[in-house]
mmCIF file of C-alpha atoms in Angstrom:
data_model
loop_
_atom_site.group_PDB
_atom_site.id
_atom_site.type_symbol
_atom_site.label_atom_id
_atom_site.label_comp_id
_atom_site.label_asym_id
_atom_site.label_seq_id
_atom_site.Cartn_x
_atom_site.Cartn_y
_atom_site.Cartn_z
ATOM 1 C CA UNK M 16 -57.265 53.391 16.927
ATOM 2 C CA UNK M 17 -59.901 51.277 14.796
ATOM 3 C CA UNK M 18 -58.957 47.540 14.594
ATOM 4 C CA UNK M 19 -60.814 45.029 12.869
ATOM 5 C CA UNK M 20 -59.791 41.444 14.019
ATOM 6 C CA UNK M 21 -60.349 38.476 11.450
ATOM 7 C CA UNK M 22 -60.878 35.001 12.886
ATOM 8 C CA UNK M 23 -62.211 32.288 10.527
ATOM 9 C CA UNK M 24 -61.393 28.762 12.028
ATOM 10 C CA UNK M 25 -61.155 26.708 15.361
ATOM 11 C CA UNK M 26 -57.753 28.219 15.873
ATOM 12 C CA UNK M 27 -58.218 31.552 15.267
ATOM 13 C CA UNK M 28 -61.180 32.170 18.075
ATOM 14 C CA UNK M 29 -58.720 30.718 20.426
ATOM 15 C CA UNK M 30 -56.366 33.101 19.688
ATOM 16 C CA UNK M 31 -58.325 36.420 19.693
ATOM 17 C CA UNK M 32 -60.325 35.769 22.786
ATOM 18 C CA UNK M 33 -57.245 37.287 25.276
ATOM 19 C CA UNK M 34 -56.576 39.529 22.223
ATOM 20 C CA UNK M 35 -60.351 41.129 23.177
ATOM 21 C CA UNK M 36 -59.657 40.790 26.806
ATOM 22 C CA UNK M 37 -56.569 43.110 26.582
ATOM 23 C CA UNK M 38 -58.458 45.222 24.340
ATOM 24 C CA UNK M 39 -61.826 45.871 26.725
ATOM 25 C CA UNK M 40 -59.159 45.778 29.380
ATOM 26 C CA UNK M 41 -57.560 48.992 28.088
ATOM 27 C CA UNK M 42 -61.076 50.507 27.320
ATOM 28 C CA UNK M 43 -62.187 49.961 30.755
ATOM 29 C CA UNK M 44 -59.112 51.862 31.636
ATOM 30 C CA UNK M 45 -60.110 54.811 29.688
ATOM 31 C CA UNK M 46 -57.795 54.034 26.353
ATOM 32 C CA UNK M 47 -59.367 55.048 22.741
ATOM 33 C CA UNK M 48 -59.111 51.915 21.237
ATOM 34 C CA UNK M 49 -61.681 49.916 19.433
ATOM 35 C CA UNK M 50 -62.233 46.559 17.673
ATOM 36 C CA UNK M 51 -64.924 45.030 15.266
ATOM 37 C CA UNK M 52 -64.845 41.330 14.849
ATOM 38 C CA UNK M 53 -65.311 39.681 11.411
ATOM 39 C CA UNK M 54 -66.093 36.045 11.110
ATOM 40 C CA UNK M 55 -65.378 34.804 7.961
ATOM 41 C CA UNK M 56 -67.117 31.331 8.449
ATOM 42 C CA UNK M 57 -64.479 29.325 7.206
ATOM 43 C CA UNK M 58 -65.392 26.725 9.965
ATOM 44 C CA UNK M 59 -69.352 27.062 10.203
ATOM 45 C CA UNK M 60 -70.046 23.564 12.341
ATOM 46 C CA UNK M 61 -71.345 24.389 15.825
ATOM 47 C CA UNK M 62 -68.578 22.500 17.667
ATOM 48 C CA UNK M 63 -65.989 23.998 15.454
ATOM 49 C CA UNK M 64 -67.227 27.613 15.589
ATOM 50 C CA UNK M 65 -69.626 28.874 17.858
ATOM 51 C CA UNK M 66 -69.352 26.742 21.093
ATOM 52 C CA UNK M 67 -65.876 28.760 21.203
ATOM 53 C CA UNK M 68 -67.610 32.150 21.195
ATOM 54 C CA UNK M 69 -69.829 31.205 24.173
ATOM 55 C CA UNK M 70 -67.083 29.217 26.445
ATOM 56 C CA UNK M 71 -64.348 31.698 26.029
ATOM 57 C CA UNK M 72 -66.720 34.747 26.307
ATOM 58 C CA UNK M 73 -65.911 36.568 23.116
ATOM 59 C CA UNK M 74 -68.706 38.792 21.909
ATOM 60 C CA UNK M 75 -70.653 37.915 18.875
ATOM 61 C CA UNK M 76 -69.087 38.846 15.691
ATOM 62 C CA UNK M 77 -70.198 42.276 14.047
ATOM 63 C CA UNK M 78 -70.401 40.345 10.941
ATOM 64 C CA UNK M 79 -70.510 36.620 9.570
ATOM 65 C CA UNK M 80 -69.191 36.705 6.252
ATOM 66 C CA UNK M 81 -70.510 32.798 5.698
ATOM 67 C CA UNK M 82 -68.407 31.626 3.393
ATOM 68 C CA UNK M 83 -68.320 27.921 4.400
ATOM 69 C CA UNK M 84 -66.528 25.374 2.498
ATOM 70 C CA UNK M 85 -65.213 24.704 -0.662
ATOM 71 C CA UNK M 86 -61.792 24.312 -2.097
ATOM 72 C CA UNK M 87 -58.589 26.301 -1.453
ATOM 73 C CA UNK M 88 -59.132 28.496 -4.289
ATOM 74 C CA UNK M 89 -62.757 28.753 -3.954
ATOM 75 C CA UNK M 90 -62.641 29.426 -0.249
ATOM 76 C CA UNK M 91 -59.630 32.065 -0.526
ATOM 77 C CA UNK M 92 -61.508 33.968 -3.017
ATOM 78 C CA UNK M 93 -64.680 33.923 -1.517
ATOM 79 C CA UNK M 94 -63.372 35.458 1.841
ATOM 80 C CA UNK M 95 -61.537 38.137 -0.170
ATOM 81 C CA UNK M 96 -64.711 39.397 -2.021
ATOM 82 C CA UNK M 97 -66.831 39.771 1.156
ATOM 83 C CA UNK M 98 -63.770 40.741 3.115
ATOM 84 C CA UNK M 99 -63.168 43.630 0.213
ATOM 85 C CA UNK M 100 -67.056 45.001 0.934
ATOM 86 C CA UNK M 101 -66.591 44.715 4.636
ATOM 87 C CA UNK M 102 -63.660 47.069 4.865
ATOM 88 C CA UNK M 103 -65.150 49.639 2.304
ATOM 89 C CA UNK M 104 -68.202 49.797 4.544
ATOM 90 C CA UNK M 105 -66.099 49.992 7.880
ATOM 91 C CA UNK M 106 -62.705 51.923 7.850
ATOM 92 C CA UNK M 107 -60.578 50.562 10.194
ATOM 93 C CA UNK M 108 -56.773 51.704 11.031
ATOM 94 C CA UNK M 109 -55.335 48.067 11.209
ATOM 95 C CA UNK M 110 -56.476 44.686 10.264
ATOM 96 C CA UNK M 111 -55.477 42.116 13.142
ATOM 97 C CA UNK M 112 -55.271 38.656 11.691
ATOM 98 C CA UNK M 113 -53.778 35.619 13.676
ATOM 99 C CA UNK M 114 -52.586 31.921 12.952
ATOM 100 C CA UNK M 115 -52.461 30.540 9.356
ATOM 101 C CA UNK M 116 -55.706 29.466 8.202
ATOM 102 C CA UNK M 117 -57.100 30.517 4.635
ATOM 103 C CA UNK M 118 -58.689 33.429 6.302
ATOM 104 C CA UNK M 119 -55.715 34.898 7.284
ATOM 105 C CA UNK M 120 -53.950 34.810 4.349
ATOM 106 C CA UNK M 121 -57.101 36.406 2.560
ATOM 107 C CA UNK M 122 -57.795 39.322 4.569
ATOM 108 C CA UNK M 123 -54.314 40.319 4.527
ATOM 109 C CA UNK M 124 -54.484 40.714 0.935
ATOM 110 C CA UNK M 125 -57.850 42.188 1.305
ATOM 111 C CA UNK M 126 -56.374 44.848 3.673
ATOM 112 C CA UNK M 127 -53.378 45.470 1.920
ATOM 113 C CA UNK M 128 -55.059 46.228 -1.426
ATOM 114 C CA UNK M 129 -56.918 48.898 0.075
ATOM 115 C CA UNK M 130 -53.780 50.294 1.716
ATOM 116 C CA UNK M 131 -55.031 49.383 5.301
ATOM 117 C CA UNK M 132 -51.917 48.473 7.456
ATOM 118 C CA UNK M 133 -52.019 44.430 8.461
ATOM 119 C CA UNK M 134 -50.904 43.200 11.576
ATOM 120 C CA UNK M 135 -49.913 39.237 12.039
ATOM 121 C CA UNK M 136 -50.063 37.755 15.537
ATOM 122 C CA UNK M 137 -47.854 34.192 15.462
ATOM 123 C CA UNK M 138 -45.784 35.524 12.490
ATOM 124 C CA UNK M 139 -42.593 33.629 11.411
ATOM 125 C CA UNK M 140 -43.299 30.517 12.597
ATOM 126 C CA UNK M 141 -42.239 27.921 9.642
ATOM 127 C CA UNK M 142 -42.119 24.307 9.147
ATOM 128 C CA UNK M 143 -40.185 24.470 5.781
ATOM 129 C CA UNK M 144 -43.075 22.030 4.422
ATOM 130 C CA UNK M 145 -44.975 23.517 0.962
ATOM 131 C CA UNK M 146 -46.788 20.573 0.733
ATOM 132 C CA UNK M 147 -48.644 22.090 3.965
ATOM 133 C CA UNK M 148 -51.638 24.942 2.925
ATOM 134 C CA UNK M 149 -50.332 26.792 6.325
ATOM 135 C CA UNK M 150 -47.239 27.099 5.115
ATOM 136 C CA UNK M 151 -48.204 29.065 2.157
ATOM 137 C CA UNK M 152 -50.582 31.125 4.336
ATOM 138 C CA UNK M 153 -47.865 32.125 6.580
ATOM 139 C CA UNK M 154 -45.414 32.806 3.542
ATOM 140 C CA UNK M 155 -47.848 34.923 2.097
ATOM 141 C CA UNK M 156 -49.064 36.963 5.173
ATOM 142 C CA UNK M 157 -45.918 37.637 6.304
ATOM 143 C CA UNK M 158 -44.771 39.059 2.765
ATOM 144 C CA UNK M 159 -47.229 41.953 3.106
ATOM 145 C CA UNK M 160 -47.466 42.173 6.739
ATOM 146 C CA UNK M 161 -46.439 45.213 8.657
ATOM 147 C CA UNK M 162 -46.416 44.246 12.216
ATOM 148 C CA UNK M 163 -45.433 41.252 13.506
ATOM 149 C CA UNK M 164 -45.989 39.378 17.087
ATOM 150 C CA UNK M 165 -44.099 36.328 17.179
ATOM 151 C CA UNK M 166 -44.090 33.387 19.497
ATOM 152 C CA UNK M 167 -40.356 32.821 19.670
ATOM 153 C CA UNK M 168 -36.706 34.180 19.197
ATOM 154 C CA UNK M 169 -36.789 31.840 16.030
ATOM 155 C CA UNK M 170 -39.964 33.188 14.449
ATOM 156 C CA UNK M 171 -38.346 36.700 14.885
ATOM 157 C CA UNK M 172 -34.932 35.437 13.181
ATOM 158 C CA UNK M 173 -36.972 33.779 10.185
ATOM 159 C CA UNK M 174 -38.621 37.303 9.333
ATOM 160 C CA UNK M 175 -35.192 38.730 9.981
ATOM 161 C CA UNK M 176 -33.632 36.680 7.347
ATOM 162 C CA UNK M 177 -36.571 37.018 5.099
ATOM 163 C CA UNK M 178 -36.085 40.951 5.162
ATOM 164 C CA UNK M 179 -38.597 41.998 7.175
ATOM 165 C CA UNK M 180 -37.950 45.210 8.833
ATOM 166 C CA UNK M 181 -36.675 44.632 12.496
ATOM 167 C CA UNK M 182 -38.680 47.384 14.139
ATOM 168 C CA UNK M 183 -41.501 45.800 13.430
ATOM 169 C CA UNK M 184 -41.152 42.399 14.768
ATOM 170 C CA UNK M 185 -42.611 41.954 18.365
ATOM 171 C CA UNK M 186 -41.542 39.048 20.655
ATOM 172 C CA UNK M 187 -44.457 38.943 22.739
ATOM 173 C CA UNK M 188 -45.302 35.310 23.421
ATOM 174 C CA UNK M 189 -48.302 32.638 22.819
ATOM 175 C CA UNK M 190 -51.548 33.997 22.940
ATOM 176 C CA UNK M 191 -52.769 30.548 22.723
ATOM 177 C CA UNK M 192 -50.932 29.997 25.964
ATOM 178 C CA UNK M 193 -52.648 32.958 27.174
ATOM 179 C CA UNK M 194 -56.568 31.496 26.582
ATOM 180 C CA UNK M 195 -55.503 28.077 28.283
ATOM 181 C CA UNK M 196 -53.902 30.057 31.370
ATOM 182 C CA UNK M 197 -57.229 32.060 31.671
ATOM 183 C CA UNK M 198 -59.076 28.996 31.279
ATOM 184 C CA UNK M 199 -57.213 26.500 33.219
ATOM 185 C CA UNK M 200 -59.891 26.617 36.280
ATOM 186 C CA UNK M 201 -62.524 26.334 34.120
ATOM 187 C CA UNK M 202 -61.880 23.387 31.934
ATOM 188 C CA UNK M 203 -65.109 20.764 32.240
ATOM 189 C CA UNK M 204 -65.535 16.862 31.654
ATOM 190 C CA UNK M 205 -67.345 15.806 28.341
ATOM 191 C CA UNK M 206 -70.877 14.387 28.797
ATOM 192 C CA UNK M 207 -68.878 10.684 27.900
ATOM 193 C CA UNK M 208 -66.800 10.671 30.666
ATOM 194 C CA UNK M 209 -68.445 8.542 33.221
ATOM 195 C CA UNK M 210 -70.057 6.659 30.172
ATOM 196 C CA UNK M 211 -66.486 5.262 29.088
ATOM 197 C CA UNK M 212 -65.373 5.331 32.694
ATOM 198 C CA UNK M 213 -62.623 7.501 32.140
ATOM 199 C CA UNK M 214 -59.873 8.220 34.712
ATOM 200 C CA UNK M 215 -57.173 10.928 34.608
ATOM 201 C CA UNK M 216 -54.005 9.001 32.854
ATOM 202 C CA UNK M 217 -56.150 5.909 31.581
ATOM 203 C CA UNK M 218 -56.733 7.098 28.246
ATOM 204 C CA UNK M 219 -54.854 8.825 25.024
ATOM 205 C CA UNK M 220 -56.327 11.646 23.013
ATOM 206 C CA UNK M 221 -56.083 11.159 19.127
ATOM 207 C CA UNK M 222 -56.544 13.882 16.693
ATOM 208 C CA UNK M 223 -55.855 13.453 12.819
ATOM 209 C CA UNK M 224 -56.917 15.648 9.958
ATOM 210 C CA UNK M 225 -54.316 16.071 7.630
ATOM 211 C CA UNK M 226 -54.590 14.724 4.040
ATOM 212 C CA UNK M 227 -51.328 12.711 4.355
ATOM 213 C CA UNK M 228 -52.745 11.082 7.317
ATOM 214 C CA UNK M 229 -56.477 10.734 6.617
ATOM 215 C CA UNK M 230 -57.225 10.902 2.599
ATOM 216 C CA UNK M 231 -56.262 7.600 1.555
ATOM 217 C CA UNK M 232 -58.944 5.150 3.517
ATOM 218 C CA UNK M 233 -57.023 2.433 3.510
ATOM 219 C CA UNK M 234 -53.829 3.804 4.993
ATOM 220 C CA UNK M 235 -56.076 5.516 7.479
ATOM 221 C CA UNK M 236 -57.710 2.589 8.493
ATOM 222 C CA UNK M 237 -54.623 0.577 8.993
ATOM 223 C CA UNK M 238 -53.259 3.831 11.096
ATOM 224 C CA UNK M 239 -56.265 3.282 13.185
ATOM 225 C CA UNK M 240 -55.463 -0.241 13.274
ATOM 226 C CA UNK M 241 -52.054 -0.087 14.713
ATOM 227 C CA UNK M 242 -52.643 3.043 17.003
ATOM 228 C CA UNK M 243 -55.544 0.712 18.570
ATOM 229 C CA UNK M 244 -52.719 -2.363 19.152
ATOM 230 C CA UNK M 245 -50.195 0.422 20.270
ATOM 231 C CA UNK M 246 -52.430 1.957 23.266
ATOM 232 C CA UNK M 247 -52.257 -1.419 25.364
ATOM 233 C CA UNK M 248 -54.669 -1.307 28.042
ATOM 234 C CA UNK M 249 -55.482 2.546 27.324
ATOM 235 C CA UNK M 250 -58.466 4.023 25.903
ATOM 236 C CA UNK M 251 -58.583 6.100 23.370
ATOM 237 C CA UNK M 252 -60.285 9.242 22.626
ATOM 238 C CA UNK M 253 -60.718 10.375 19.057
ATOM 239 C CA UNK M 254 -62.916 13.272 18.563
ATOM 240 C CA UNK M 255 -62.845 12.936 14.428
ATOM 241 C CA UNK M 256 -63.057 15.740 12.070
ATOM 242 C CA UNK M 257 -66.422 15.372 9.830
ATOM 243 C CA UNK M 258 -63.686 15.436 7.093
ATOM 244 C CA UNK M 259 -62.271 12.182 8.182
ATOM 245 C CA UNK M 260 -65.659 10.946 9.333
ATOM 246 C CA UNK M 261 -66.530 10.880 5.812
ATOM 247 C CA UNK M 262 -63.624 8.983 4.508
ATOM 248 C CA UNK M 263 -64.088 6.150 6.736
ATOM 249 C CA UNK M 264 -67.764 5.992 5.809
ATOM 250 C CA UNK M 265 -69.296 2.754 7.146
ATOM 251 C CA UNK M 266 -66.204 0.531 7.104
ATOM 252 C CA UNK M 267 -66.440 -1.974 10.039
ATOM 253 C CA UNK M 268 -62.619 -1.444 11.707
ATOM 254 C CA UNK M 269 -63.092 -3.655 14.652
ATOM 255 C CA UNK M 270 -60.984 -1.445 16.903
ATOM 256 C CA UNK M 271 -60.824 -2.542 21.014
ATOM 257 C CA UNK M 272 -59.683 0.510 22.120
ATOM 258 C CA UNK M 273 -61.029 3.843 20.109
ATOM 259 C CA UNK M 274 -63.886 5.075 21.002
ATOM 260 C CA UNK M 275 -65.174 7.757 18.370
ATOM 261 C CA UNK M 276 -66.476 11.318 19.688
ATOM 262 C CA UNK M 277 -67.610 14.468 18.035
ATOM 263 C CA UNK M 278 -65.628 17.295 17.724
ATOM 264 C CA UNK M 279 -65.283 18.848 21.180
ATOM 265 C CA UNK M 280 -65.667 22.486 22.397
ATOM 266 C CA UNK M 281 -62.904 23.843 23.472
ATOM 267 C CA UNK M 282 -63.214 23.275 27.802
ATOM 268 C CA UNK M 283 -64.038 20.154 27.019
ATOM 269 C CA UNK M 284 -61.270 18.959 24.380
ATOM 270 C CA UNK M 285 -58.556 20.755 27.120
ATOM 271 C CA UNK M 286 -60.018 18.683 30.316
ATOM 272 C CA UNK M 287 -59.316 15.873 28.115
ATOM 273 C CA UNK M 288 -55.685 17.000 26.811
ATOM 274 C CA UNK M 289 -54.846 18.095 30.833
ATOM 275 C CA UNK M 290 -56.098 14.362 32.474
ATOM 276 C CA UNK M 291 -54.828 12.055 29.518
ATOM 277 C CA UNK M 292 -51.979 9.995 29.689
ATOM 278 C CA UNK M 293 -50.450 10.842 26.064
ATOM 279 C CA UNK M 294 -51.576 12.476 23.040
ATOM 280 C CA UNK M 295 -51.077 11.359 19.107
ATOM 281 C CA UNK M 296 -51.930 13.871 16.889
ATOM 282 C CA UNK M 297 -51.183 15.934 13.657
ATOM 283 C CA UNK M 298 -52.046 19.141 14.709
ATOM 284 C CA UNK M 299 -49.216 21.846 15.767
ATOM 285 C CA UNK M 300 -51.372 23.573 17.835
ATOM 286 C CA UNK M 301 -51.994 21.233 20.438
ATOM 287 C CA UNK M 302 -48.101 20.478 20.625
ATOM 288 C CA UNK M 303 -48.338 23.725 22.330
ATOM 289 C CA UNK M 304 -50.770 23.133 24.953
ATOM 290 C CA UNK M 305 -49.542 19.496 25.873
ATOM 291 C CA UNK M 306 -45.960 21.389 26.279
ATOM 292 C CA UNK M 307 -47.225 23.723 29.104
ATOM 293 C CA UNK M 308 -49.264 21.421 30.369
ATOM 294 C CA UNK M 309 -46.463 18.590 30.740
ATOM 295 C CA UNK M 310 -48.332 16.268 28.507
ATOM 296 C CA UNK M 311 -46.394 13.657 26.148
ATOM 297 C CA UNK M 312 -47.337 14.199 22.702
ATOM 298 C CA UNK M 313 -46.424 12.445 19.573
ATOM 299 C CA UNK M 314 -46.642 14.539 16.337
ATOM 300 C CA UNK M 315 -47.020 12.541 13.202
ATOM 301 C CA UNK M 316 -45.825 14.435 10.976
ATOM 302 C CA UNK M 317 -42.391 15.242 9.374
ATOM 303 C CA UNK M 318 -41.830 18.968 10.373
ATOM 304 C CA UNK M 319 -43.252 21.486 12.725
ATOM 305 C CA UNK M 320 -43.431 25.217 12.678
ATOM 306 C CA UNK M 321 -43.033 24.888 16.287
ATOM 307 C CA UNK M 322 -39.529 23.678 17.035
ATOM 308 C CA UNK M 323 -39.444 24.939 20.662
ATOM 309 C CA UNK M 324 -42.152 22.298 21.830
ATOM 310 C CA UNK M 325 -39.247 19.753 20.423
ATOM 311 C CA UNK M 326 -36.439 20.876 21.645
ATOM 312 C CA UNK M 327 -37.753 22.224 25.181
ATOM 313 C CA UNK M 328 -41.173 20.718 25.508
ATOM 314 C CA UNK M 329 -42.844 17.899 25.231
ATOM 315 C CA UNK M 330 -43.537 17.082 21.688
ATOM 316 C CA UNK M 331 -41.926 13.695 19.697
ATOM 317 C CA UNK M 332 -41.752 14.035 15.649
ATOM 318 C CA UNK M 333 -42.306 10.566 14.538
ATOM 319 C CA UNK M 334 -43.276 11.219 10.801
ATOM 320 C CA UNK M 335 -46.467 9.485 9.334
ATOM 321 C CA UNK M 336 -44.855 6.026 9.372
ATOM 322 C CA UNK M 337 -46.753 3.626 12.026
ATOM 323 C CA UNK M 338 -43.708 1.899 12.535
ATOM 324 C CA UNK M 339 -42.063 5.264 13.758
ATOM 325 C CA UNK M 340 -44.841 6.215 16.010
ATOM 326 C CA UNK M 341 -44.887 2.600 17.753
ATOM 327 C CA UNK M 342 -41.077 2.884 18.259
ATOM 328 C CA UNK M 343 -41.145 6.324 19.877
ATOM 329 C CA UNK M 344 -44.087 5.450 22.123
ATOM 330 C CA UNK M 345 -42.477 2.094 22.921
ATOM 331 C CA UNK M 346 -39.196 4.506 24.005
ATOM 332 C CA UNK M 347 -41.467 6.505 25.987
ATOM 333 C CA UNK M 348 -43.430 3.538 27.839
ATOM 334 C CA UNK M 349 -39.975 2.181 28.681
ATOM 335 C CA UNK M 350 -38.021 5.606 29.795
ATOM 336 C CA UNK M 351 -40.798 8.141 30.531
ATOM 337 C CA UNK M 352 -40.554 11.411 29.475
ATOM 338 C CA UNK M 353 -37.194 13.823 29.964
ATOM 339 C CA UNK M 354 -37.436 16.889 32.089
ATOM 340 C CA UNK M 355 -39.359 19.687 29.985
ATOM 341 C CA UNK M 356 -39.569 23.436 30.026
ATOM 342 C CA UNK M 357 -41.741 25.759 29.192
ATOM 343 C CA UNK M 358 -40.931 28.361 26.517
ATOM 344 C CA UNK M 359 -39.794 31.637 26.792
ATOM 345 C CA UNK M 360 -42.655 34.303 27.533
ATOM 346 C CA UNK M 361 -45.538 31.495 27.134
ATOM 347 C CA UNK M 362 -46.749 32.777 30.708
ATOM 348 C CA UNK M 363 -50.545 34.199 29.802
ATOM 349 C CA UNK M 364 -49.599 37.638 28.597
ATOM 350 C CA UNK M 365 -49.110 38.125 25.181
ATOM 351 C CA UNK M 366 -52.083 39.409 24.066
ATOM 352 C CA UNK M 367 -51.515 42.378 26.724
ATOM 353 C CA UNK M 368 -48.162 42.860 24.915
ATOM 354 C CA UNK M 369 -49.754 43.117 21.842
ATOM 355 C CA UNK M 370 -52.297 45.474 22.651
ATOM 356 C CA UNK M 371 -49.438 47.352 24.738
ATOM 357 C CA UNK M 372 -47.607 47.941 21.485
ATOM 358 C CA UNK M 373 -50.512 48.677 18.921
ATOM 359 C CA UNK M 374 -51.266 51.460 21.764
ATOM 360 C CA UNK M 375 -48.020 52.774 22.402
ATOM 361 C CA UNK M 376 -46.833 53.142 18.912
ATOM 362 C CA UNK M 377 -50.110 53.980 17.754
ATOM 363 C CA UNK M 378 -49.280 51.210 14.604
#
């Protein structure tokens, strides 16, 4: 069994790490299974890419397609062209894609055009918001996928409603949480921890990157100023995405609490999340990690493809309104968080289940 594993962006690296570990474990037990790792180069900043390979002990990619940035169409097209050549020169039995970035969709299409079977890890999740590029990537990928590995029973049900073969849908759990558990004791304080006099619970983590929150400069400035006031006596650590940084430019924000830092490596960022008072974000993935770690998370989106983080986790959807964020954060300060649970099968063994299924069923 030859598997080509695709990764292209920060969330992908976190998801493939336990999958590769699970394959290596099978190999050590004598299983005839191998993998070829393809990095599309969708994220090419060292802090968004290379450090993840180093920290999570992911082997160096067999090839980096080096597509880099561009519009949605340019990037997707470049990945498809490069990946087609890769598959023609390096035959495999299965292409395994993870998540919902452009690389996921582009490589799934490329594989199917060459009649190679596709397995999608984190299949079936839906936000219902077609303004999100990721939602389109999910829909297209799942429409041509052969084998679906889901993080929740709801995701499995979504696929069945769409007409996917139930015999090829496997509820396995969450590989992001595998990585969290495997590295829980390896989280490390970033270099600025002492410089900023950070201590557990005396700071909030902020991440923003979605166009609805960051594309309009004046709205972004007002949002940051509002969050700065909301924090009260808490510091706010904001690992600012290069694109968001460019939008702000040299704007004088006159902020008291927000501290801008560079994008963080996985071990540094998760150390911050684990020790934070709360997280304010517009990311979907972070709400999974905060749910497991028990950290209050305020997601600045109107929808989520991870509803379990809201229904039984620590995630609160606050929309894109600063007023709503302030209202929900105030309720949290007054009443605290309700008792939460960890979703079913988010136990650190999802990747092992995936590779067991691939091997036993000779997918």
